[in-house]
Amino acid sequence: MTSTPSLTADAVLAEIPELVPYTRDAVVLHPERAEPGFRDSSIGGPLLWPRDEPWPECSLPDETDPEGVPATAMVPVAQIYRHDAPGPWWPADRDVLQVLWCPNEHWDPPARQADAAPVLEVRWRRAADVTDRLTTPPSPSRCDEDGYLPQACTITGDPVTDLPFREELPAELRARLEDLVRAGDGGDGVTRLAGWKLGGWPTWHLTHPRVFACRDCGTEMALLFTVASDDETEVVVGRWGDLRIFACPADHAHAFQADLH
Ligand SMILES: [Zn+2]
Ligand SMILES: [Zn+2]
């Protein structure tokens, strides 16, 4: 799990107030093995799903079946109720965020999906709209990897202030932040905070920072959700990496983009 940060965001911002415009709200989600209900925020738990809405399935070619047949049911990855993780990422009239995926590895998925990863689906809901709930969603007909079947966990939201990776800062600010980190015990507990999270900054420890433009309107997309690899959920993506969902801040109905890091 997350280690004790050697620096706090407050301490960094007091020392370098020029970083304030670079801060982003985030909620780090701490998973704990449990039996969540459909009214709970969860990872790998039951979703509040309308009976009359088709359950998402995937018919893209995957590692197991090069034809992608038969289409396979997706599985719940996360369900977040707004009251458990309030923040600027919520559309005004929605209070549930649901993330599902096809638990198979896809080598050449549509461009907005991450390569060599499960194919994602995102739904925003109003809980009050779901009066007749689907109680027995279908199970996937095939699954490549155990790491793509999250163990059911409840989650506790930890609101934090997240700072960008140093490469995303102007050189002068980057140097001052690096000095500050070095003056402590060398640990960096203030930038691109690790773990399952809503909002915040993505990590870019493998490649240079990348900006995604919304394919529908061109707006610069923001990190919405990070799927982390960890022992509690038994999710493993990439090489013990993160699968990130970027969303358009202008309109939640615009298509998300995913990347694996
Ligand atoms: Zn699939
Ligand atoms: Zn857009």
PDB file of C-alpha atoms and ligand atoms in Angstrom:
ATOM      1  CA  MET A   1       0.000   0.000   0.000  1.00  0.00           C
ATOM      2  CA  THR A   2       1.031   3.641   0.060  1.00  0.00           C
ATOM      3  CA  SER A   3       4.036   4.427   2.232  1.00  0.00           C
ATOM      4  CA  THR A   4       4.127   7.295   4.670  1.00  0.00           C
ATOM      5  CA  PRO A   5       4.898  10.414   2.664  1.00  0.00           C
ATOM      6  CA  SER A   6       8.057  12.178   3.650  1.00  0.00           C
ATOM      7  CA  LEU A   7       6.602  15.501   2.560  1.00  0.00           C
ATOM      8  CA  THR A   8       3.070  16.787   2.664  1.00  0.00           C
ATOM      9  CA  ALA A   9       1.485  18.808  -0.110  1.00  0.00           C
ATOM     10  CA  ASP A  10       0.778  21.565   2.425  1.00  0.00           C
ATOM     11  CA  ALA A  11       4.450  21.771   3.365  1.00  0.00           C
ATOM     12  CA  VAL A  12       5.494  21.858  -0.286  1.00  0.00           C
ATOM     13  CA  LEU A  13       2.977  24.556  -1.157  1.00  0.00           C
ATOM     14  CA  ALA A  14       3.978  26.673   1.848  1.00  0.00           C
ATOM     15  CA  GLU A  15       7.567  26.489   0.637  1.00  0.00           C
ATOM     16  CA  ILE A  16       6.832  26.918  -3.087  1.00  0.00           C
ATOM     17  CA  PRO A  17       3.506  28.740  -3.455  1.00  0.00           C
ATOM     18  CA  GLU A  18       4.110  29.019  -7.221  1.00  0.00           C
ATOM     19  CA  LEU A  19       3.087  25.356  -7.395  1.00  0.00           C
ATOM     20  CA  VAL A  20      -0.474  26.109  -6.277  1.00  0.00           C
ATOM     21  CA  PRO A  21      -1.804  26.479  -9.858  1.00  0.00           C
ATOM     22  CA  TYR A  22      -0.456  22.998 -10.615  1.00  0.00           C
ATOM     23  CA  THR A  23      -2.317  21.262  -7.809  1.00  0.00           C
ATOM     24  CA  ARG A  24      -5.211  18.939  -8.548  1.00  0.00           C
ATOM     25  CA  ASP A  25      -7.744  17.440  -6.222  1.00  0.00           C
ATOM     26  CA  ALA A  26      -7.729  13.676  -6.043  1.00  0.00           C
ATOM     27  CA  VAL A  27      -9.281  10.976  -3.905  1.00  0.00           C
ATOM     28  CA  VAL A  28      -7.042   7.982  -3.303  1.00  0.00           C
ATOM     29  CA  LEU A  29      -9.196   4.887  -2.820  1.00  0.00           C
ATOM     30  CA  HIS A  30      -7.969   2.378  -0.247  1.00  0.00           C
ATOM     31  CA  PRO A  31      -9.435  -1.073  -0.979  1.00  0.00           C
ATOM     32  CA  GLU A  32     -10.200  -3.631   1.696  1.00  0.00           C
ATOM     33  CA  ARG A  33     -11.421  -7.188   1.034  1.00  0.00           C
ATOM     34  CA  ALA A  34     -15.121  -7.342   1.952  1.00  0.00           C
ATOM     35  CA  GLU A  35     -18.581  -8.151   0.635  1.00  0.00           C
ATOM     36  CA  PRO A  36     -19.792  -4.803  -0.675  1.00  0.00           C
ATOM     37  CA  GLY A  37     -23.433  -4.302  -1.613  1.00  0.00           C
ATOM     38  CA  PHE A  38     -24.785  -2.483  -4.648  1.00  0.00           C
ATOM     39  CA  ARG A  39     -25.298   0.651  -2.532  1.00  0.00           C
ATOM     40  CA  ASP A  40     -21.592   0.691  -1.630  1.00  0.00           C
ATOM     41  CA  SER A  41     -18.607   2.137  -3.381  1.00  0.00           C
ATOM     42  CA  SER A  42     -16.502  -0.855  -4.277  1.00  0.00           C
ATOM     43  CA  ILE A  43     -13.864  -2.471  -6.398  1.00  0.00           C
ATOM     44  CA  GLY A  44     -15.032  -5.718  -7.974  1.00  0.00           C
ATOM     45  CA  GLY A  45     -18.406  -5.415  -6.232  1.00  0.00           C
ATOM     46  CA  PRO A  46     -22.023  -5.503  -7.429  1.00  0.00           C
ATOM     47  CA  LEU A  47     -23.177  -2.556  -9.540  1.00  0.00           C
ATOM     48  CA  LEU A  48     -26.374  -0.557  -9.267  1.00  0.00           C
ATOM     49  CA  TRP A  49     -27.548  -1.429 -12.786  1.00  0.00           C
ATOM     50  CA  PRO A  50     -30.942  -0.872 -14.424  1.00  0.00           C
ATOM     51  CA  ARG A  51     -32.609  -4.137 -15.402  1.00  0.00           C
ATOM     52  CA  ASP A  52     -33.617  -2.707 -18.785  1.00  0.00           C
ATOM     53  CA  GLU A  53     -30.094  -1.556 -19.729  1.00  0.00           C
ATOM     54  CA  PRO A  54     -28.027  -4.121 -21.630  1.00  0.00           C
ATOM     55  CA  TRP A  55     -25.032  -5.375 -19.682  1.00  0.00           C
ATOM     56  CA  PRO A  56     -21.853  -4.413 -21.583  1.00  0.00           C
ATOM     57  CA  GLU A  57     -20.162  -7.152 -23.526  1.00  0.00           C
ATOM     58  CA  CYS A  58     -17.049  -7.301 -25.663  1.00  0.00           C
ATOM     59  CA  SER A  59     -16.662  -8.954 -29.027  1.00  0.00           C
ATOM     60  CA  LEU A  60     -13.208  -7.638 -29.888  1.00  0.00           C
ATOM     61  CA  PRO A  61     -10.486 -10.119 -30.756  1.00  0.00           C
ATOM     62  CA  ASP A  62      -8.495 -11.042 -27.674  1.00  0.00           C
ATOM     63  CA  GLU A  63      -5.625 -13.240 -26.562  1.00  0.00           C
ATOM     64  CA  THR A  64      -7.908 -16.215 -25.975  1.00  0.00           C
ATOM     65  CA  ASP A  65     -10.099 -15.942 -29.037  1.00  0.00           C
ATOM     66  CA  PRO A  66      -8.755 -14.194 -32.144  1.00  0.00           C
ATOM     67  CA  GLU A  67     -12.313 -13.781 -33.437  1.00  0.00           C
ATOM     68  CA  GLY A  68     -13.698 -12.403 -30.181  1.00  0.00           C
ATOM     69  CA  VAL A  69     -16.597 -14.868 -30.263  1.00  0.00           C
ATOM     70  CA  PRO A  70     -18.831 -15.396 -28.543  1.00  0.00           C
ATOM     71  CA  ALA A  71     -19.084 -11.870 -27.140  1.00  0.00           C
ATOM     72  CA  THR A  72     -18.170 -12.014 -23.480  1.00  0.00           C
ATOM     73  CA  ALA A  73     -19.798 -10.180 -20.587  1.00  0.00           C
ATOM     74  CA  MET A  74     -17.716  -7.483 -18.951  1.00  0.00           C
ATOM     75  CA  VAL A  75     -17.023  -7.513 -15.206  1.00  0.00           C
ATOM     76  CA  PRO A  76     -17.350  -4.733 -12.615  1.00  0.00           C
ATOM     77  CA  VAL A  77     -14.075  -2.999 -11.853  1.00  0.00           C
ATOM     78  CA  ALA A  78     -15.232  -0.096  -9.704  1.00  0.00           C
ATOM     79  CA  GLN A  79     -18.366   1.641  -8.552  1.00  0.00           C
ATOM     80  CA  ILE A  80     -17.954   4.997  -6.858  1.00  0.00           C
ATOM     81  CA  TYR A  81     -20.721   6.943  -5.189  1.00  0.00           C
ATOM     82  CA  ARG A  82     -20.236  10.666  -5.281  1.00  0.00           C
ATOM     83  CA  HIS A  83     -20.549  11.084  -1.492  1.00  0.00           C
ATOM     84  CA  ASP A  84     -17.528   8.779  -1.019  1.00  0.00           C
ATOM     85  CA  ALA A  85     -15.279  10.664  -3.418  1.00  0.00           C
ATOM     86  CA  PRO A  86     -16.546  14.187  -4.050  1.00  0.00           C
ATOM     87  CA  GLY A  87     -14.521  16.311  -6.465  1.00  0.00           C
ATOM     88  CA  PRO A  88     -14.518  18.357  -9.653  1.00  0.00           C
ATOM     89  CA  TRP A  89     -14.696  15.244 -11.875  1.00  0.00           C
ATOM     90  CA  TRP A  90     -18.407  14.726 -11.174  1.00  0.00           C
ATOM     91  CA  PRO A  91     -20.881  15.878 -13.835  1.00  0.00           C
ATOM     92  CA  ALA A  92     -23.460  18.127 -12.130  1.00  0.00           C
ATOM     93  CA  ASP A  93     -26.341  15.672 -12.335  1.00  0.00           C
ATOM     94  CA  ARG A  94     -24.621  12.323 -11.720  1.00  0.00           C
ATOM     95  CA  ASP A  95     -23.801  10.588  -8.454  1.00  0.00           C
ATOM     96  CA  VAL A  96     -22.503   7.143  -9.454  1.00  0.00           C
ATOM     97  CA  LEU A  97     -19.474   6.311 -11.585  1.00  0.00           C
ATOM     98  CA  GLN A  98     -19.125   2.744 -12.832  1.00  0.00           C
ATOM     99  CA  VAL A  99     -16.104   1.227 -14.560  1.00  0.00           C
ATOM    100  CA  LEU A 100     -16.261  -2.219 -16.165  1.00  0.00           C
ATOM    101  CA  TRP A 101     -13.883  -4.116 -18.383  1.00  0.00           C
ATOM    102  CA  CYS A 102     -13.597  -7.160 -20.591  1.00  0.00           C
ATOM    103  CA  PRO A 103     -11.210  -9.359 -18.578  1.00  0.00           C
ATOM    104  CA  ASN A 104      -9.107 -10.276 -21.590  1.00  0.00           C
ATOM    105  CA  GLU A 105      -5.972  -8.854 -23.120  1.00  0.00           C
ATOM    106  CA  HIS A 106      -6.574  -7.072 -26.439  1.00  0.00           C
ATOM    107  CA  TRP A 107      -3.686  -6.499 -28.787  1.00  0.00           C
ATOM    108  CA  ASP A 108      -5.203  -4.151 -31.317  1.00  0.00           C
ATOM    109  CA  PRO A 109      -8.235  -2.541 -29.680  1.00  0.00           C
ATOM    110  CA  PRO A 110      -9.853   0.688 -30.945  1.00  0.00           C
ATOM    111  CA  ALA A 111      -7.474   3.637 -30.531  1.00  0.00           C
ATOM    112  CA  ARG A 112      -9.148   5.073 -27.441  1.00  0.00           C
ATOM    113  CA  GLN A 113      -8.561   1.831 -25.535  1.00  0.00           C
ATOM    114  CA  ALA A 114      -5.169   0.865 -24.119  1.00  0.00           C
ATOM    115  CA  ASP A 115      -3.169  -1.757 -25.988  1.00  0.00           C
ATOM    116  CA  ALA A 116      -2.389  -5.066 -24.227  1.00  0.00           C
ATOM    117  CA  ALA A 117      -5.031  -4.416 -21.584  1.00  0.00           C
ATOM    118  CA  PRO A 118      -8.673  -5.124 -20.761  1.00  0.00           C
ATOM    119  CA  VAL A 119     -11.195  -3.090 -22.789  1.00  0.00           C
ATOM    120  CA  LEU A 120     -12.942  -0.522 -20.594  1.00  0.00           C
ATOM    121  CA  GLU A 121     -16.486   0.753 -20.314  1.00  0.00           C
ATOM    122  CA  VAL A 122     -17.545   3.764 -18.226  1.00  0.00           C
ATOM    123  CA  ARG A 123     -21.048   4.735 -17.055  1.00  0.00           C
ATOM    124  CA  TRP A 124     -22.220   7.787 -15.140  1.00  0.00           C
ATOM    125  CA  ARG A 125     -25.573   7.412 -13.377  1.00  0.00           C
ATOM    126  CA  ARG A 126     -28.101   9.001 -11.137  1.00  0.00           C
ATOM    127  CA  ALA A 127     -28.746   6.460  -8.385  1.00  0.00           C
ATOM    128  CA  ALA A 128     -32.355   7.630  -8.074  1.00  0.00           C
ATOM    129  CA  ASP A 129     -33.005   6.637 -11.703  1.00  0.00           C
ATOM    130  CA  VAL A 130     -32.398   2.963 -10.963  1.00  0.00           C
ATOM    131  CA  THR A 131     -35.698   1.770  -9.530  1.00  0.00           C
ATOM    132  CA  ASP A 132     -35.631  -1.726 -11.027  1.00  0.00           C
ATOM    133  CA  ARG A 133     -32.222  -3.253 -10.522  1.00  0.00           C
ATOM    134  CA  LEU A 134     -30.509  -6.054 -12.414  1.00  0.00           C
ATOM    135  CA  THR A 135     -29.738  -8.621  -9.709  1.00  0.00           C
ATOM    136  CA  THR A 136     -27.873 -11.309 -11.638  1.00  0.00           C
ATOM    137  CA  PRO A 137     -25.535  -9.852 -14.256  1.00  0.00           C
ATOM    138  CA  PRO A 138     -23.983 -12.304 -16.715  1.00  0.00           C
ATOM    139  CA  SER A 139     -20.530 -13.757 -16.073  1.00  0.00           C
ATOM    140  CA  PRO A 140     -17.708 -13.577 -18.612  1.00  0.00           C
ATOM    141  CA  SER A 141     -17.438 -16.590 -20.902  1.00  0.00           C
ATOM    142  CA  ARG A 142     -13.655 -16.338 -21.020  1.00  0.00           C
ATOM    143  CA  CYS A 143     -10.890 -14.612 -19.120  1.00  0.00           C
ATOM    144  CA  ASP A 144      -7.176 -14.445 -19.867  1.00  0.00           C
ATOM    145  CA  GLU A 145      -5.721 -13.528 -16.543  1.00  0.00           C
ATOM    146  CA  ASP A 146      -6.619 -13.795 -12.875  1.00  0.00           C
ATOM    147  CA  GLY A 147      -5.293 -10.245 -12.522  1.00  0.00           C
ATOM    148  CA  TYR A 148      -8.299  -9.022 -14.514  1.00  0.00           C
ATOM    149  CA  LEU A 149     -10.888 -10.381 -12.071  1.00  0.00           C
ATOM    150  CA  PRO A 150     -10.846  -7.924  -9.143  1.00  0.00           C
ATOM    151  CA  GLN A 151     -11.500  -9.392  -5.695  1.00  0.00           C
ATOM    152  CA  ALA A 152     -14.491  -7.680  -4.092  1.00  0.00           C
ATOM    153  CA  CYS A 153     -13.379  -4.812  -1.880  1.00  0.00           C
ATOM    154  CA  THR A 154     -14.989  -1.887  -0.156  1.00  0.00           C
ATOM    155  CA  ILE A 155     -13.074   1.344  -0.506  1.00  0.00           C
ATOM    156  CA  THR A 156     -12.264   4.240   1.758  1.00  0.00           C
ATOM    157  CA  GLY A 157     -11.699   7.551   0.023  1.00  0.00           C
ATOM    158  CA  ASP A 158      -8.775   9.713   1.106  1.00  0.00           C
ATOM    159  CA  PRO A 159      -9.017  13.265  -0.299  1.00  0.00           C
ATOM    160  CA  VAL A 160      -5.581  14.560  -1.253  1.00  0.00           C
ATOM    161  CA  THR A 161      -3.844  17.320  -3.139  1.00  0.00           C
ATOM    162  CA  ASP A 162      -1.855  15.901  -6.019  1.00  0.00           C
ATOM    163  CA  LEU A 163       1.072  17.546  -7.780  1.00  0.00           C
ATOM    164  CA  PRO A 164       2.346  16.724 -11.264  1.00  0.00           C
ATOM    165  CA  PHE A 165       5.358  14.696 -12.183  1.00  0.00           C
ATOM    166  CA  ARG A 166       8.361  17.008 -12.190  1.00  0.00           C
ATOM    167  CA  GLU A 167       8.726  16.831 -15.950  1.00  0.00           C
ATOM    168  CA  GLU A 168       5.381  18.553 -16.288  1.00  0.00           C
ATOM    169  CA  LEU A 169       6.630  21.636 -14.417  1.00  0.00           C
ATOM    170  CA  PRO A 170       8.620  24.615 -15.712  1.00  0.00           C
ATOM    171  CA  ALA A 171      12.360  24.040 -15.201  1.00  0.00           C
ATOM    172  CA  GLU A 172      12.730  26.532 -12.369  1.00  0.00           C
ATOM    173  CA  LEU A 173       9.856  25.075 -10.340  1.00  0.00           C
ATOM    174  CA  ARG A 174      11.044  21.570 -11.056  1.00  0.00           C
ATOM    175  CA  ALA A 175      14.488  22.373  -9.658  1.00  0.00           C
ATOM    176  CA  ARG A 176      13.040  23.880  -6.484  1.00  0.00           C
ATOM    177  CA  LEU A 177      10.725  20.906  -5.944  1.00  0.00           C
ATOM    178  CA  GLU A 178      13.584  18.470  -6.482  1.00  0.00           C
ATOM    179  CA  ASP A 179      15.683  20.347  -3.931  1.00  0.00           C
ATOM    180  CA  LEU A 180      12.857  20.151  -1.438  1.00  0.00           C
ATOM    181  CA  VAL A 181      12.384  16.415  -1.970  1.00  0.00           C
ATOM    182  CA  ARG A 182      16.142  15.854  -1.678  1.00  0.00           C
ATOM    183  CA  ALA A 183      16.314  17.879   1.552  1.00  0.00           C
ATOM    184  CA  GLY A 184      13.831  15.452   3.126  1.00  0.00           C
ATOM    185  CA  ASP A 185      14.488  11.730   3.204  1.00  0.00           C
ATOM    186  CA  GLY A 186      14.383  11.605  -0.587  1.00  0.00           C
ATOM    187  CA  GLY A 187      10.926  10.068  -0.743  1.00  0.00           C
ATOM    188  CA  ASP A 188       8.344  11.753  -2.924  1.00  0.00           C
ATOM    189  CA  GLY A 189       4.906  11.428  -1.409  1.00  0.00           C
ATOM    190  CA  VAL A 190       3.440  14.521  -3.025  1.00  0.00           C
ATOM    191  CA  THR A 191       3.511  14.088  -6.798  1.00  0.00           C
ATOM    192  CA  ARG A 192       1.340  11.744  -8.912  1.00  0.00           C
ATOM    193  CA  LEU A 193       0.177   9.874  -5.835  1.00  0.00           C
ATOM    194  CA  ALA A 194       0.035   6.125  -6.352  1.00  0.00           C
ATOM    195  CA  GLY A 195      -2.893   3.755  -6.027  1.00  0.00           C
ATOM    196  CA  TRP A 196      -6.478   3.518  -7.177  1.00  0.00           C
ATOM    197  CA  LYS A 197      -7.669   7.086  -7.450  1.00  0.00           C
ATOM    198  CA  LEU A 198     -10.111   9.557  -8.862  1.00  0.00           C
ATOM    199  CA  GLY A 199      -8.699  12.735 -10.371  1.00  0.00           C
ATOM    200  CA  GLY A 200      -5.170  13.919  -9.694  1.00  0.00           C
ATOM    201  CA  TRP A 201      -2.112  13.567 -11.899  1.00  0.00           C
ATOM    202  CA  PRO A 202      -0.938  10.490 -13.789  1.00  0.00           C
ATOM    203  CA  THR A 203       2.524   9.104 -13.273  1.00  0.00           C
ATOM    204  CA  TRP A 204       4.939   9.194 -16.219  1.00  0.00           C
ATOM    205  CA  HIS A 205       7.884   7.189 -15.019  1.00  0.00           C
ATOM    206  CA  LEU A 206       8.221   5.150 -18.237  1.00  0.00           C
ATOM    207  CA  THR A 207       7.620   7.748 -20.940  1.00  0.00           C
ATOM    208  CA  HIS A 208       7.444  11.479 -21.425  1.00  0.00           C
ATOM    209  CA  PRO A 209       4.210  13.099 -20.289  1.00  0.00           C
ATOM    210  CA  ARG A 210       1.459  12.866 -22.865  1.00  0.00           C
ATOM    211  CA  VAL A 211      -1.562  15.064 -23.362  1.00  0.00           C
ATOM    212  CA  PHE A 212      -4.785  13.586 -24.701  1.00  0.00           C
ATOM    213  CA  ALA A 213      -7.111  15.804 -26.707  1.00  0.00           C
ATOM    214  CA  CYS A 214     -10.809  14.918 -26.689  1.00  0.00           C
ATOM    215  CA  ARG A 215     -11.697  13.320 -30.019  1.00  0.00           C
ATOM    216  CA  ASP A 216     -15.132  14.894 -29.881  1.00  0.00           C
ATOM    217  CA  CYS A 217     -14.256  18.520 -29.092  1.00  0.00           C
ATOM    218  CA  GLY A 218     -10.466  18.906 -28.818  1.00  0.00           C
ATOM    219  CA  THR A 219     -10.462  19.900 -25.137  1.00  0.00           C
ATOM    220  CA  GLU A 220      -7.455  18.695 -23.175  1.00  0.00           C
ATOM    221  CA  MET A 221      -8.567  15.622 -21.270  1.00  0.00           C
ATOM    222  CA  ALA A 222      -8.068  15.170 -17.544  1.00  0.00           C
ATOM    223  CA  LEU A 223      -7.195  12.061 -15.602  1.00  0.00           C
ATOM    224  CA  LEU A 224     -10.489  10.669 -14.303  1.00  0.00           C
ATOM    225  CA  PHE A 225      -9.663   7.276 -12.845  1.00  0.00           C
ATOM    226  CA  THR A 226      -6.601   5.158 -12.148  1.00  0.00           C
ATOM    227  CA  VAL A 227      -6.766   1.368 -11.875  1.00  0.00           C
ATOM    228  CA  ALA A 228      -3.709   0.319  -9.865  1.00  0.00           C
ATOM    229  CA  SER A 229      -2.057  -3.061  -9.442  1.00  0.00           C
ATOM    230  CA  ASP A 230      -2.192  -4.278  -5.860  1.00  0.00           C
ATOM    231  CA  ASP A 231      -2.408  -7.299  -3.598  1.00  0.00           C
ATOM    232  CA  GLU A 232      -5.689  -6.387  -1.936  1.00  0.00           C
ATOM    233  CA  THR A 233      -7.759  -6.354  -5.147  1.00  0.00           C
ATOM    234  CA  GLU A 234      -5.428  -8.836  -6.896  1.00  0.00           C
ATOM    235  CA  VAL A 235      -5.642  -6.628  -9.974  1.00  0.00           C
ATOM    236  CA  VAL A 236      -2.481  -6.585 -12.062  1.00  0.00           C
ATOM    237  CA  VAL A 237      -2.340  -4.443 -15.194  1.00  0.00           C
ATOM    238  CA  GLY A 238       0.705  -4.087 -17.421  1.00  0.00           C
ATOM    239  CA  ARG A 239       3.905  -4.800 -15.526  1.00  0.00           C
ATOM    240  CA  TRP A 240       2.398  -4.109 -12.127  1.00  0.00           C
ATOM    241  CA  GLY A 241       1.311  -0.789 -13.610  1.00  0.00           C
ATOM    242  CA  ASP A 242      -1.656   1.554 -13.886  1.00  0.00           C
ATOM    243  CA  LEU A 243      -4.533   1.601 -16.348  1.00  0.00           C
ATOM    244  CA  ARG A 244      -5.740   5.173 -16.590  1.00  0.00           C
ATOM    245  CA  ILE A 245      -8.978   6.653 -17.886  1.00  0.00           C
ATOM    246  CA  PHE A 246      -8.832  10.199 -19.240  1.00  0.00           C
ATOM    247  CA  ALA A 247     -12.109  12.076 -19.629  1.00  0.00           C
ATOM    248  CA  CYS A 248     -13.248  15.269 -21.319  1.00  0.00           C
ATOM    249  CA  PRO A 249     -13.848  17.979 -18.721  1.00  0.00           C
ATOM    250  CA  ALA A 250     -16.200  19.791 -21.114  1.00  0.00           C
ATOM    251  CA  ASP A 251     -18.749  16.972 -21.445  1.00  0.00           C
ATOM    252  CA  HIS A 252     -18.864  13.626 -19.638  1.00  0.00           C
ATOM    253  CA  ALA A 253     -20.676  12.106 -22.623  1.00  0.00           C
ATOM    254  CA  HIS A 254     -17.596  12.544 -24.836  1.00  0.00           C
ATOM    255  CA  ALA A 255     -15.583   9.382 -25.362  1.00  0.00           C
ATOM    256  CA  PHE A 256     -12.930   8.598 -22.738  1.00  0.00           C
ATOM    257  CA  GLN A 257      -9.416   7.498 -23.614  1.00  0.00           C
ATOM    258  CA  ALA A 258      -7.398   4.901 -21.777  1.00  0.00           C
ATOM    259  CA  ASP A 259      -3.714   4.220 -21.489  1.00  0.00           C
ATOM    260  CA  LEU A 260      -1.592   1.635 -19.745  1.00  0.00           C
ATOM    261  CA  HIS A 261       1.542   2.727 -17.968  1.00  0.00           C
TER     262      HIS A 261
HETATM  263 ZN    ZN B   1     -12.740  -8.331 -24.952  1.00  0.00          ZN
HETATM  264 ZN    ZN B   2     -14.849  16.758 -25.368  1.00  0.00          ZN
END
